């Protein structure tokens, strides 16, 4: 097969890139290892920045967010006996949207199907070739076991942290940075109305907790747990008990309503950046190039921001052989990536129990400052609600 851009990975980065390219008259073929059903069922991020929502709307895939998303003005930050609301709209004039990655994924699949986007699901053995030429290609085995080859003008590596694209970058021309955290998140999805109107980020001596949501009837909550935690050790009762304590059930009349848990999983926390995000005709986007811990809700938004930059760069490369934007892609994208890396690390460091009592006092001091100083609150708000795409 021959196309303009071979896209490896049908997560939000890969599917949104295919959509943006198609709008610009650039053809692509998407190659995904998992089945369509598996990809559709994955439960991941839940918050969209306003610039992500603006972009989705401007390219015709915002109807789902408008119909099923919930606009939030800000978040609550709390520690024992104190809860403070940060109003991002008042502070920086921007809001965020609660809209599950699962829903966004479904919107992007539907848009691709309506547009006749070529996509292969359930593939194996994807491998990248001839990246240093202007005729790179991808080989893979399709779901029927047949060997396939896609020749393209460029390859977009949108295959997450463990895909073949990052691995295809030559180690001697790359730099990477990593931080592994000494804790994980135990996440649950529950069929119960959220006990809060906006997200609650809670510092607690037992560890961090987060009350998020997916809809008026589905709550998403997280607990800081030690690395290596086995979900089997956390009964539903133990989970709701820990959430009640850490989120402050009973304080100032606030109640946490428990309900049936429909999903439980443990997520390790990591920061990672690979640079540059390009080698020859291979361009990395989203988790293929970087990972953030989820505390700042940045992973999905960064993937969207990457492909918003990459699509016009590939369009100019493929249609006009104009390399300027493609050459600038990595350094432009990495500016925003490092801003989000810092913010995610900072939120993580401010809210998670490290076990060191000095750290705990610094965290509480930081929380008091962020919730009582307009300058402190505006800094958090500007980063959380998201800097403009292209920052
Ligand atoms: P994705 O969504 O991981 O998509 C990559 C796609 O590439 C496919 N793939 C391959 N395809 C072909 N051949 C191969 N050899 C392949 N290897 C992999 C994968 O199957 C997949 O479909 O990356 P993308 O598009 O860059 O999007 C990024 C976001 O998905 C990610 O940043 C966030 O979901 C991160 N994240 C979370 N972020 C938050 O802000 N809040 C969260 O609560 C949150 N929860 C999560 C998360 C990431 C998780 N992962 C990656 C382990 C929970 C999980 C479990
Ligand atoms: C989520 O709803 O899954 C979520 C929300 C905010 C975060 C992380 C995860 O910071």
PDB file of N, CA and C in Angstrom, residues 126-226:
ATOM      1  N   UNK A 126       4.542  -4.692  13.986  1.00  0.00           N
ATOM      2  CA  UNK A 126       4.793  -3.437  13.252  1.00  0.00           C
ATOM      3  C   UNK A 126       6.275  -3.087  13.364  1.00  0.00           C
ATOM      4  N   UNK A 127       6.885  -2.778  12.222  1.00  0.00           N
ATOM      5  CA  UNK A 127       8.311  -2.406  12.206  1.00  0.00           C
ATOM      6  C   UNK A 127       8.503  -1.248  11.243  1.00  0.00           C
ATOM      7  N   UNK A 128       9.453  -0.357  11.595  1.00  0.00           N
ATOM      8  CA  UNK A 128       9.676   0.862  10.807  1.00  0.00           C
ATOM      9  C   UNK A 128      10.977   0.701  10.023  1.00  0.00           C
ATOM     10  N   UNK A 129      10.988   1.197   8.779  1.00  0.00           N
ATOM     11  CA  UNK A 129      12.153   1.006   7.909  1.00  0.00           C
ATOM     12  C   UNK A 129      12.507   2.287   7.162  1.00  0.00           C
ATOM     13  N   UNK A 130      13.781   2.409   6.821  1.00  0.00           N
ATOM     14  CA  UNK A 130      14.292   3.482   5.945  1.00  0.00           C
ATOM     15  C   UNK A 130      13.878   4.886   6.397  1.00  0.00           C
ATOM     16  N   UNK A 131      14.004   5.128   7.711  1.00  0.00           N
ATOM     17  CA  UNK A 131      13.562   6.408   8.271  1.00  0.00           C
ATOM     18  C   UNK A 131      14.404   7.575   7.784  1.00  0.00           C
ATOM     19  N   UNK A 132      15.636   7.289   7.384  1.00  0.00           N
ATOM     20  CA  UNK A 132      16.527   8.389   6.978  1.00  0.00           C
ATOM     21  C   UNK A 132      16.386   8.722   5.490  1.00  0.00           C
ATOM     22  N   UNK A 133      15.455   8.071   4.800  1.00  0.00           N
ATOM     23  CA  UNK A 133      15.197   8.379   3.394  1.00  0.00           C
ATOM     24  C   UNK A 133      13.853   9.111   3.311  1.00  0.00           C
ATOM     25  N   UNK A 134      13.512   9.621   2.108  1.00  0.00           N
ATOM     26  CA  UNK A 134      12.179  10.242   1.997  1.00  0.00           C
ATOM     27  C   UNK A 134      11.126   9.231   1.537  1.00  0.00           C
ATOM     28  N   UNK A 135      11.467   7.936   1.593  1.00  0.00           N
ATOM     29  CA  UNK A 135      10.482   6.876   1.299  1.00  0.00           C
ATOM     30  C   UNK A 135      10.486   5.841   2.436  1.00  0.00           C
ATOM     31  N   UNK A 136      10.138   6.260   3.644  1.00  0.00           N
ATOM     32  CA  UNK A 136      10.120   5.283   4.741  1.00  0.00           C
ATOM     33  C   UNK A 136       8.933   4.331   4.565  1.00  0.00           C
ATOM     34  N   UNK A 137       8.967   3.200   5.239  1.00  0.00           N
ATOM     35  CA  UNK A 137       7.811   2.307   5.182  1.00  0.00           C
ATOM     36  C   UNK A 137       7.649   1.529   6.477  1.00  0.00           C
ATOM     37  N   UNK A 138       6.435   1.031   6.652  1.00  0.00           N
ATOM     38  CA  UNK A 138       6.094   0.240   7.841  1.00  0.00           C
ATOM     39  C   UNK A 138       5.655  -1.133   7.364  1.00  0.00           C
ATOM     40  N   UNK A 139       6.149  -2.181   8.011  1.00  0.00           N
ATOM     41  CA  UNK A 139       5.643  -3.520   7.736  1.00  0.00           C
ATOM     42  C   UNK A 139       4.896  -4.021   8.969  1.00  0.00           C
ATOM     43  N   UNK A 140       3.890  -4.855   8.748  1.00  0.00           N
ATOM     44  CA  UNK A 140       3.144  -5.433   9.877  1.00  0.00           C
ATOM     45  C   UNK A 140       2.378  -6.655   9.398  1.00  0.00           C
ATOM     46  N   UNK A 141       1.857  -7.403  10.347  1.00  0.00           N
ATOM     47  CA  UNK A 141       1.016  -8.557  10.033  1.00  0.00           C
ATOM     48  C   UNK A 141      -0.416  -8.162  10.368  1.00  0.00           C
ATOM     49  N   UNK A 142      -1.331  -8.317   9.412  1.00  0.00           N
ATOM     50  CA  UNK A 142      -2.704  -7.881   9.696  1.00  0.00           C
ATOM     51  C   UNK A 142      -3.458  -8.935  10.509  1.00  0.00           C
ATOM     52  N   UNK A 143      -4.712  -8.632  10.858  1.00  0.00           N
ATOM     53  CA  UNK A 143      -5.446  -9.507  11.786  1.00  0.00           C
ATOM     54  C   UNK A 143      -5.765 -10.870  11.154  1.00  0.00           C
ATOM     55  N   UNK A 144      -5.645 -10.989   9.820  1.00  0.00           N
ATOM     56  CA  UNK A 144      -5.819 -12.300   9.165  1.00  0.00           C
ATOM     57  C   UNK A 144      -4.508 -13.055   9.033  1.00  0.00           C
ATOM     58  N   UNK A 145      -3.415 -12.464   9.537  1.00  0.00           N
ATOM     59  CA  UNK A 145      -2.116 -13.141   9.461  1.00  0.00           C
ATOM     60  C   UNK A 145      -1.347 -12.841   8.184  1.00  0.00           C
ATOM     61  N   UNK A 146      -1.845 -11.903   7.364  1.00  0.00           N
ATOM     62  CA  UNK A 146      -1.162 -11.580   6.107  1.00  0.00           C
ATOM     63  C   UNK A 146      -0.114 -10.485   6.327  1.00  0.00           C
ATOM     64  N   UNK A 147       1.042 -10.637   5.675  1.00  0.00           N
ATOM     65  CA  UNK A 147       2.096  -9.624   5.777  1.00  0.00           C
ATOM     66  C   UNK A 147       1.685  -8.397   4.960  1.00  0.00           C
ATOM     67  N   UNK A 148       1.885  -7.214   5.522  1.00  0.00           N
ATOM     68  CA  UNK A 148       1.511  -5.974   4.842  1.00  0.00           C
ATOM     69  C   UNK A 148       2.674  -4.997   4.876  1.00  0.00           C
ATOM     70  N   UNK A 149       2.686  -4.106   3.875  1.00  0.00           N
ATOM     71  CA  UNK A 149       3.710  -3.069   3.839  1.00  0.00           C
ATOM     72  C   UNK A 149       3.033  -1.764   3.412  1.00  0.00           C
ATOM     73  N   UNK A 150       3.316  -0.691   4.157  1.00  0.00           N
ATOM     74  CA  UNK A 150       2.775   0.636   3.814  1.00  0.00           C
ATOM     75  C   UNK A 150       3.953   1.562   3.524  1.00  0.00           C
ATOM     76  N   UNK A 151       4.025   2.032   2.288  1.00  0.00           N
ATOM     77  CA  UNK A 151       5.043   3.020   1.914  1.00  0.00           C
ATOM     78  C   UNK A 151       4.441   4.408   2.102  1.00  0.00           C
ATOM     79  N   UNK A 152       5.248   5.347   2.634  1.00  0.00           N
ATOM     80  CA  UNK A 152       4.699   6.673   2.949  1.00  0.00           C
ATOM     81  C   UNK A 152       5.779   7.735   2.771  1.00  0.00           C
ATOM     82  N   UNK A 153       5.344   8.991   2.851  1.00  0.00           N
ATOM     83  CA  UNK A 153       6.329  10.079   2.833  1.00  0.00           C
ATOM     84  C   UNK A 153       6.830  10.353   4.257  1.00  0.00           C
ATOM     85  N   UNK A 154       6.025   9.966   5.249  1.00  0.00           N
ATOM     86  CA  UNK A 154       6.412  10.167   6.651  1.00  0.00           C
ATOM     87  C   UNK A 154       5.692   9.138   7.514  1.00  0.00           C
ATOM     88  N   UNK A 155       6.286   8.861   8.669  1.00  0.00           N
ATOM     89  CA  UNK A 155       5.660   7.948   9.636  1.00  0.00           C
ATOM     90  C   UNK A 155       5.395   8.736  10.917  1.00  0.00           C
ATOM     91  N   UNK A 156       4.177   8.626  11.443  1.00  0.00           N
ATOM     92  CA  UNK A 156       3.856   9.253  12.730  1.00  0.00           C
ATOM     93  C   UNK A 156       3.820   8.150  13.785  1.00  0.00           C
ATOM     94  N   UNK A 157       4.695   8.242  14.755  1.00  0.00           N
ATOM     95  CA  UNK A 157       4.750   7.273  15.855  1.00  0.00           C
ATOM     96  C   UNK A 157       3.823   7.736  16.951  1.00  0.00           C
ATOM     97  N   UNK A 158       2.608   7.171  16.983  1.00  0.00           N
ATOM     98  CA  UNK A 158       1.593   7.548  17.990  1.00  0.00           C
ATOM     99  C   UNK A 158       1.253   6.315  18.817  1.00  0.00           C
ATOM    100  N   UNK A 159       2.257   5.476  19.060  1.00  0.00           N
ATOM    101  CA  UNK A 159       2.019   4.150  19.622  1.00  0.00           C
ATOM    102  C   UNK A 159       2.391   4.038  21.091  1.00  0.00           C
ATOM    103  N   UNK A 160       2.339   5.147  21.805  1.00  0.00           N
ATOM    104  CA  UNK A 160       2.483   5.087  23.257  1.00  0.00           C
ATOM    105  C   UNK A 160       3.898   4.761  23.708  1.00  0.00           C
ATOM    106  N   UNK A 161       4.047   4.589  25.026  1.00  0.00           N
ATOM    107  CA  UNK A 161       5.379   4.462  25.623  1.00  0.00           C
ATOM    108  C   UNK A 161       6.098   3.170  25.252  1.00  0.00           C
ATOM    109  N   UNK A 162       5.340   2.141  24.890  1.00  0.00           N
ATOM    110  CA  UNK A 162       5.980   0.835  24.677  1.00  0.00           C
ATOM    111  C   UNK A 162       5.903   0.366  23.230  1.00  0.00           C
ATOM    112  N   UNK A 163       5.526   1.252  22.310  1.00  0.00           N
ATOM    113  CA  UNK A 163       5.409   0.872  20.905  1.00  0.00           C
ATOM    114  C   UNK A 163       6.754   0.840  20.206  1.00  0.00           C
ATOM    115  N   UNK A 164       6.771   0.416  18.934  1.00  0.00           N
ATOM    116  CA  UNK A 164       8.025   0.294  18.192  1.00  0.00           C
ATOM    117  C   UNK A 164       8.625   1.631  17.742  1.00  0.00           C
ATOM    118  N   UNK A 165       7.843   2.731  17.752  1.00  0.00           N
ATOM    119  CA  UNK A 165       8.368   3.994  17.208  1.00  0.00           C
ATOM    120  C   UNK A 165       9.471   4.565  18.087  1.00  0.00           C
ATOM    121  N   UNK A 166       9.206   4.670  19.390  1.00  0.00           N
ATOM    122  CA  UNK A 166      10.244   5.199  20.279  1.00  0.00           C
ATOM    123  C   UNK A 166      11.491   4.319  20.185  1.00  0.00           C
ATOM    124  N   UNK A 167      11.260   3.003  20.126  1.00  0.00           N
ATOM    125  CA  UNK A 167      12.390   2.056  20.070  1.00  0.00           C
ATOM    126  C   UNK A 167      13.181   2.204  18.765  1.00  0.00           C
ATOM    127  N   UNK A 168      12.553   2.760  17.715  1.00  0.00           N
ATOM    128  CA  UNK A 168      13.240   2.897  16.424  1.00  0.00           C
ATOM    129  C   UNK A 168      14.132   4.138  16.362  1.00  0.00           C
ATOM    130  N   UNK A 169      14.057   4.995  17.374  1.00  0.00           N
ATOM    131  CA  UNK A 169      14.900   6.199  17.391  1.00  0.00           C
ATOM    132  C   UNK A 169      16.320   5.767  17.755  1.00  0.00           C
ATOM    133  N   UNK A 170      17.336   6.170  16.992  1.00  0.00           N
ATOM    134  CA  UNK A 170      18.694   5.716  17.292  1.00  0.00           C
ATOM    135  C   UNK A 170      19.197   6.251  18.633  1.00  0.00           C
ATOM    136  N   UNK A 171      19.602   5.351  19.509  1.00  0.00           N
ATOM    137  CA  UNK A 171      19.955   5.725  20.884  1.00  0.00           C
ATOM    138  C   UNK A 171      21.087   6.751  20.924  1.00  0.00           C
ATOM    139  N   UNK A 172      22.013   6.676  19.982  1.00  0.00           N
ATOM    140  CA  UNK A 172      23.167   7.587  20.049  1.00  0.00           C
ATOM    141  C   UNK A 172      22.835   9.010  19.576  1.00  0.00           C
ATOM    142  N   UNK A 173      21.613   9.212  19.066  1.00  0.00           N
ATOM    143  CA  UNK A 173      21.235  10.578  18.657  1.00  0.00           C
ATOM    144  C   UNK A 173      20.088  11.099  19.516  1.00  0.00           C
ATOM    145  N   UNK A 174      19.866  10.466  20.651  1.00  0.00           N
ATOM    146  CA  UNK A 174      18.704  10.777  21.482  1.00  0.00           C
ATOM    147  C   UNK A 174      19.122  11.072  22.898  1.00  0.00           C
ATOM    148  N   UNK A 175      18.311  11.895  23.553  1.00  0.00           N
ATOM    149  CA  UNK A 175      18.465  12.090  24.978  1.00  0.00           C
ATOM    150  C   UNK A 175      17.112  11.790  25.618  1.00  0.00           C
ATOM    151  N   UNK A 176      17.128  11.254  26.828  1.00  0.00           N
ATOM    152  CA  UNK A 176      15.850  11.078  27.515  1.00  0.00           C
ATOM    153  C   UNK A 176      16.031  11.349  28.996  1.00  0.00           C
ATOM    154  N   UNK A 177      14.932  11.699  29.641  1.00  0.00           N
ATOM    155  CA  UNK A 177      14.938  12.016  31.063  1.00  0.00           C
ATOM    156  C   UNK A 177      13.783  11.262  31.704  1.00  0.00           C
ATOM    157  N   UNK A 178      14.014  10.754  32.899  1.00  0.00           N
ATOM    158  CA  UNK A 178      12.970   9.948  33.536  1.00  0.00           C
ATOM    159  C   UNK A 178      12.933  10.186  35.039  1.00  0.00           C
ATOM    160  N   UNK A 179      11.738  10.190  35.606  1.00  0.00           N
ATOM    161  CA  UNK A 179      11.574  10.201  37.063  1.00  0.00           C
ATOM    162  C   UNK A 179      10.530   9.146  37.399  1.00  0.00           C
ATOM    163  N   UNK A 180      10.924   8.211  38.266  1.00  0.00           N
ATOM    164  CA  UNK A 180       9.969   7.189  38.697  1.00  0.00           C
ATOM    165  C   UNK A 180       9.565   7.551  40.120  1.00  0.00           C
ATOM    166  N   UNK A 181       8.281   7.540  40.425  1.00  0.00           N
ATOM    167  CA  UNK A 181       7.808   7.961  41.738  1.00  0.00           C
ATOM    168  C   UNK A 181       7.633   6.746  42.648  1.00  0.00           C
ATOM    169  N   UNK A 182       7.802   6.945  43.962  1.00  0.00           N
ATOM    170  CA  UNK A 182       7.722   5.808  44.887  1.00  0.00           C
ATOM    171  C   UNK A 182       6.283   5.474  45.298  1.00  0.00           C
ATOM    172  N   UNK A 183       5.310   5.794  44.447  1.00  0.00           N
ATOM    173  CA  UNK A 183       3.912   5.478  44.773  1.00  0.00           C
ATOM    174  C   UNK A 183       3.137   5.313  43.471  1.00  0.00           C
ATOM    175  N   UNK A 184       1.954   4.731  43.578  1.00  0.00           N
ATOM    176  CA  UNK A 184       1.071   4.513  42.428  1.00  0.00           C
ATOM    177  C   UNK A 184      -0.313   5.048  42.774  1.00  0.00           C
ATOM    178  N   UNK A 185      -1.222   4.988  41.803  1.00  0.00           N
ATOM    179  CA  UNK A 185      -2.629   5.316  42.062  1.00  0.00           C
ATOM    180  C   UNK A 185      -3.457   4.048  41.911  1.00  0.00           C
ATOM    181  N   UNK A 186      -4.359   3.869  42.881  1.00  0.00           N
ATOM    182  CA  UNK A 186      -5.408   2.861  42.724  1.00  0.00           C
ATOM    183  C   UNK A 186      -6.626   3.628  42.227  1.00  0.00           C
ATOM    184  N   UNK A 187      -7.088   3.324  41.018  1.00  0.00           N
ATOM    185  CA  UNK A 187      -8.214   4.059  40.429  1.00  0.00           C
ATOM    186  C   UNK A 187      -9.453   3.192  40.397  1.00  0.00           C
ATOM    187  N   UNK A 188     -10.599   3.803  40.683  1.00  0.00           N
ATOM    188  CA  UNK A 188     -11.871   3.072  40.552  1.00  0.00           C
ATOM    189  C   UNK A 188     -12.863   3.876  39.717  1.00  0.00           C
ATOM    190  N   UNK A 189     -13.748   3.130  39.072  1.00  0.00           N
ATOM    191  CA  UNK A 189     -14.900   3.722  38.402  1.00  0.00           C
ATOM    192  C   UNK A 189     -16.104   3.182  39.171  1.00  0.00           C
ATOM    193  N   UNK A 190     -17.056   4.046  39.520  1.00  0.00           N
ATOM    194  CA  UNK A 190     -18.193   3.582  40.322  1.00  0.00           C
ATOM    195  C   UNK A 190     -19.498   4.143  39.764  1.00  0.00           C
ATOM    196  N   UNK A 191     -20.523   3.292  39.792  1.00  0.00           N
ATOM    197  CA  UNK A 191     -21.851   3.718  39.344  1.00  0.00           C
ATOM    198  C   UNK A 191     -22.552   4.457  40.466  1.00  0.00           C
ATOM    199  N   UNK A 192     -22.097   5.680  40.698  1.00  0.00           N
ATOM    200  CA  UNK A 192     -22.716   6.500  41.738  1.00  0.00           C
ATOM    201  C   UNK A 192     -22.541   7.967  41.335  1.00  0.00           C
ATOM    202  N   UNK A 193     -23.546   8.783  41.643  1.00  0.00           N
ATOM    203  CA  UNK A 193     -23.446  10.214  41.323  1.00  0.00           C
ATOM    204  C   UNK A 193     -22.250  10.805  42.059  1.00  0.00           C
ATOM    205  N   UNK A 194     -21.474  11.672  41.412  1.00  0.00           N
ATOM    206  CA  UNK A 194     -20.358  12.311  42.116  1.00  0.00           C
ATOM    207  C   UNK A 194     -20.848  13.031  43.371  1.00  0.00           C
ATOM    208  N   UNK A 195     -20.015  12.991  44.421  1.00  0.00           N
ATOM    209  CA  UNK A 195     -20.370  13.670  45.673  1.00  0.00           C
ATOM    210  C   UNK A 195     -19.886  15.115  45.665  1.00  0.00           C
ATOM    211  N   UNK A 196     -19.465  15.603  44.512  1.00  0.00           N
ATOM    212  CA  UNK A 196     -18.921  16.960  44.415  1.00  0.00           C
ATOM    213  C   UNK A 196     -19.275  17.530  43.047  1.00  0.00           C
ATOM    214  N   UNK A 197     -19.381  18.864  42.963  1.00  0.00           N
ATOM    215  CA  UNK A 197     -19.673  19.470  41.655  1.00  0.00           C
ATOM    216  C   UNK A 197     -18.416  19.590  40.807  1.00  0.00           C
ATOM    217  N   UNK A 198     -17.249  19.763  41.442  1.00  0.00           N
ATOM    218  CA  UNK A 198     -15.988  19.850  40.691  1.00  0.00           C
ATOM    219  C   UNK A 198     -14.956  18.961  41.380  1.00  0.00           C
ATOM    220  N   UNK A 199     -13.834  18.669  40.692  1.00  0.00           N
ATOM    221  CA  UNK A 199     -12.861  17.697  41.202  1.00  0.00           C
ATOM    222  C   UNK A 199     -12.266  18.139  42.545  1.00  0.00           C
ATOM    223  N   UNK A 200     -12.031  17.160  43.422  1.00  0.00           N
ATOM    224  CA  UNK A 200     -11.370  17.448  44.704  1.00  0.00           C
ATOM    225  C   UNK A 200     -10.012  16.758  44.709  1.00  0.00           C
ATOM    226  N   UNK A 201      -8.943  17.534  44.871  1.00  0.00           N
ATOM    227  CA  UNK A 201      -7.585  17.016  45.052  1.00  0.00           C
ATOM    228  C   UNK A 201      -7.274  17.144  46.546  1.00  0.00           C
ATOM    229  N   UNK A 202      -7.041  16.001  47.204  1.00  0.00           N
ATOM    230  CA  UNK A 202      -6.898  16.028  48.664  1.00  0.00           C
ATOM    231  C   UNK A 202      -5.522  15.556  49.131  1.00  0.00           C
ATOM    232  N   UNK A 203      -4.867  16.430  49.893  1.00  0.00           N
ATOM    233  CA  UNK A 203      -3.661  16.047  50.631  1.00  0.00           C
ATOM    234  C   UNK A 203      -4.131  15.432  51.942  1.00  0.00           C
ATOM    235  N   UNK A 204      -3.515  14.315  52.337  1.00  0.00           N
ATOM    236  CA  UNK A 204      -3.905  13.698  53.614  1.00  0.00           C
ATOM    237  C   UNK A 204      -2.713  12.923  54.169  1.00  0.00           C
ATOM    238  N   UNK A 205      -2.560  12.879  55.528  1.00  0.00           N
ATOM    239  CA  UNK A 205      -1.436  12.125  56.103  1.00  0.00           C
ATOM    240  C   UNK A 205      -1.426  10.645  55.720  1.00  0.00           C
ATOM    241  N   UNK A 206      -2.567  10.090  55.291  1.00  0.00           N
ATOM    242  CA  UNK A 206      -2.578   8.685  54.831  1.00  0.00           C
ATOM    243  C   UNK A 206      -2.163   8.583  53.365  1.00  0.00           C
ATOM    244  N   UNK A 207      -2.120   9.728  52.667  1.00  0.00           N
ATOM    245  CA  UNK A 207      -1.793   9.722  51.237  1.00  0.00           C
ATOM    246  C   UNK A 207      -2.836  10.500  50.452  1.00  0.00           C
ATOM    247  N   UNK A 208      -2.475  10.800  49.205  1.00  0.00           N
ATOM    248  CA  UNK A 208      -3.327  11.613  48.317  1.00  0.00           C
ATOM    249  C   UNK A 208      -4.613  10.879  47.942  1.00  0.00           C
ATOM    250  N   UNK A 209      -5.674  11.659  47.715  1.00  0.00           N
ATOM    251  CA  UNK A 209      -6.903  11.105  47.110  1.00  0.00           C
ATOM    252  C   UNK A 209      -7.475  12.122  46.136  1.00  0.00           C
ATOM    253  N   UNK A 210      -8.134  11.630  45.101  1.00  0.00           N
ATOM    254  CA  UNK A 210      -8.759  12.499  44.093  1.00  0.00           C
ATOM    255  C   UNK A 210     -10.177  12.025  43.829  1.00  0.00           C
ATOM    256  N   UNK A 211     -11.108  12.963  43.886  1.00  0.00           N
ATOM    257  CA  UNK A 211     -12.489  12.660  43.493  1.00  0.00           C
ATOM    258  C   UNK A 211     -12.734  13.293  42.139  1.00  0.00           C
ATOM    259  N   UNK A 212     -12.819  12.447  41.094  1.00  0.00           N
ATOM    260  CA  UNK A 212     -13.159  12.936  39.769  1.00  0.00           C
ATOM    261  C   UNK A 212     -14.468  12.285  39.350  1.00  0.00           C
ATOM    262  N   UNK A 213     -14.826  12.430  38.093  1.00  0.00           N
ATOM    263  CA  UNK A 213     -16.142  11.928  37.647  1.00  0.00           C
ATOM    264  C   UNK A 213     -16.127  11.744  36.138  1.00  0.00           C
ATOM    265  N   UNK A 214     -17.102  11.040  35.635  1.00  0.00           N
ATOM    266  CA  UNK A 214     -17.267  10.889  34.194  1.00  0.00           C
ATOM    267  C   UNK A 214     -18.613  11.448  33.712  1.00  0.00           C
ATOM    268  N   UNK A 215     -19.608  11.426  34.582  1.00  0.00           N
ATOM    269  CA  UNK A 215     -20.941  11.914  34.199  1.00  0.00           C
ATOM    270  C   UNK A 215     -21.746  12.138  35.478  1.00  0.00           C
ATOM    271  N   UNK A 216     -23.032  12.467  35.310  1.00  0.00           N
ATOM    272  CA  UNK A 216     -23.890  12.705  36.472  1.00  0.00           C
ATOM    273  C   UNK A 216     -24.123  11.431  37.268  1.00  0.00           C
ATOM    274  N   UNK A 217     -23.816  10.274  36.662  1.00  0.00           N
ATOM    275  CA  UNK A 217     -24.099   9.007  37.352  1.00  0.00           C
ATOM    276  C   UNK A 217     -22.854   8.135  37.550  1.00  0.00           C
ATOM    277  N   UNK A 218     -21.713   8.584  37.065  1.00  0.00           N
ATOM    278  CA  UNK A 218     -20.477   7.778  37.169  1.00  0.00           C
ATOM    279  C   UNK A 218     -19.369   8.608  37.806  1.00  0.00           C
ATOM    280  N   UNK A 219     -18.781   8.056  38.888  1.00  0.00           N
ATOM    281  CA  UNK A 219     -17.677   8.726  39.577  1.00  0.00           C
ATOM    282  C   UNK A 219     -16.375   7.992  39.293  1.00  0.00           C
ATOM    283  N   UNK A 220     -15.277   8.758  39.289  1.00  0.00           N
ATOM    284  CA  UNK A 220     -13.936   8.194  39.105  1.00  0.00           C
ATOM    285  C   UNK A 220     -13.117   8.700  40.287  1.00  0.00           C
ATOM    286  N   UNK A 221     -12.547   7.789  41.065  1.00  0.00           N
ATOM    287  CA  UNK A 221     -11.794   8.214  42.244  1.00  0.00           C
ATOM    288  C   UNK A 221     -10.451   7.490  42.302  1.00  0.00           C
ATOM    289  N   UNK A 222      -9.482   8.147  42.936  1.00  0.00           N
ATOM    290  CA  UNK A 222      -8.132   7.579  43.019  1.00  0.00           C
ATOM    291  C   UNK A 222      -7.602   7.703  44.444  1.00  0.00           C
ATOM    292  N   UNK A 223      -6.749   6.725  44.815  1.00  0.00           N
ATOM    293  CA  UNK A 223      -6.037   6.740  46.100  1.00  0.00           C
ATOM    294  C   UNK A 223      -4.554   6.540  45.849  1.00  0.00           C
ATOM    295  N   UNK A 224      -3.703   7.308  46.526  1.00  0.00           N
ATOM    296  CA  UNK A 224      -2.266   7.012  46.503  1.00  0.00           C
ATOM    297  C   UNK A 224      -2.032   5.687  47.222  1.00  0.00           C
ATOM    298  N   UNK A 225      -1.296   4.771  46.593  1.00  0.00           N
ATOM    299  CA  UNK A 225      -0.969   3.476  47.211  1.00  0.00           C
ATOM    300  C   UNK A 225       0.516   3.190  46.961  1.00  0.00           C
ATOM    301  N   UNK A 226       1.122   2.301  47.754  1.00  0.00           N
ATOM    302  CA  UNK A 226       2.531   1.985  47.506  1.00  0.00           C
ATOM    303  C   UNK A 226       2.711   1.269  46.169  1.00  0.00           C
TER     304      UNK A 226
END
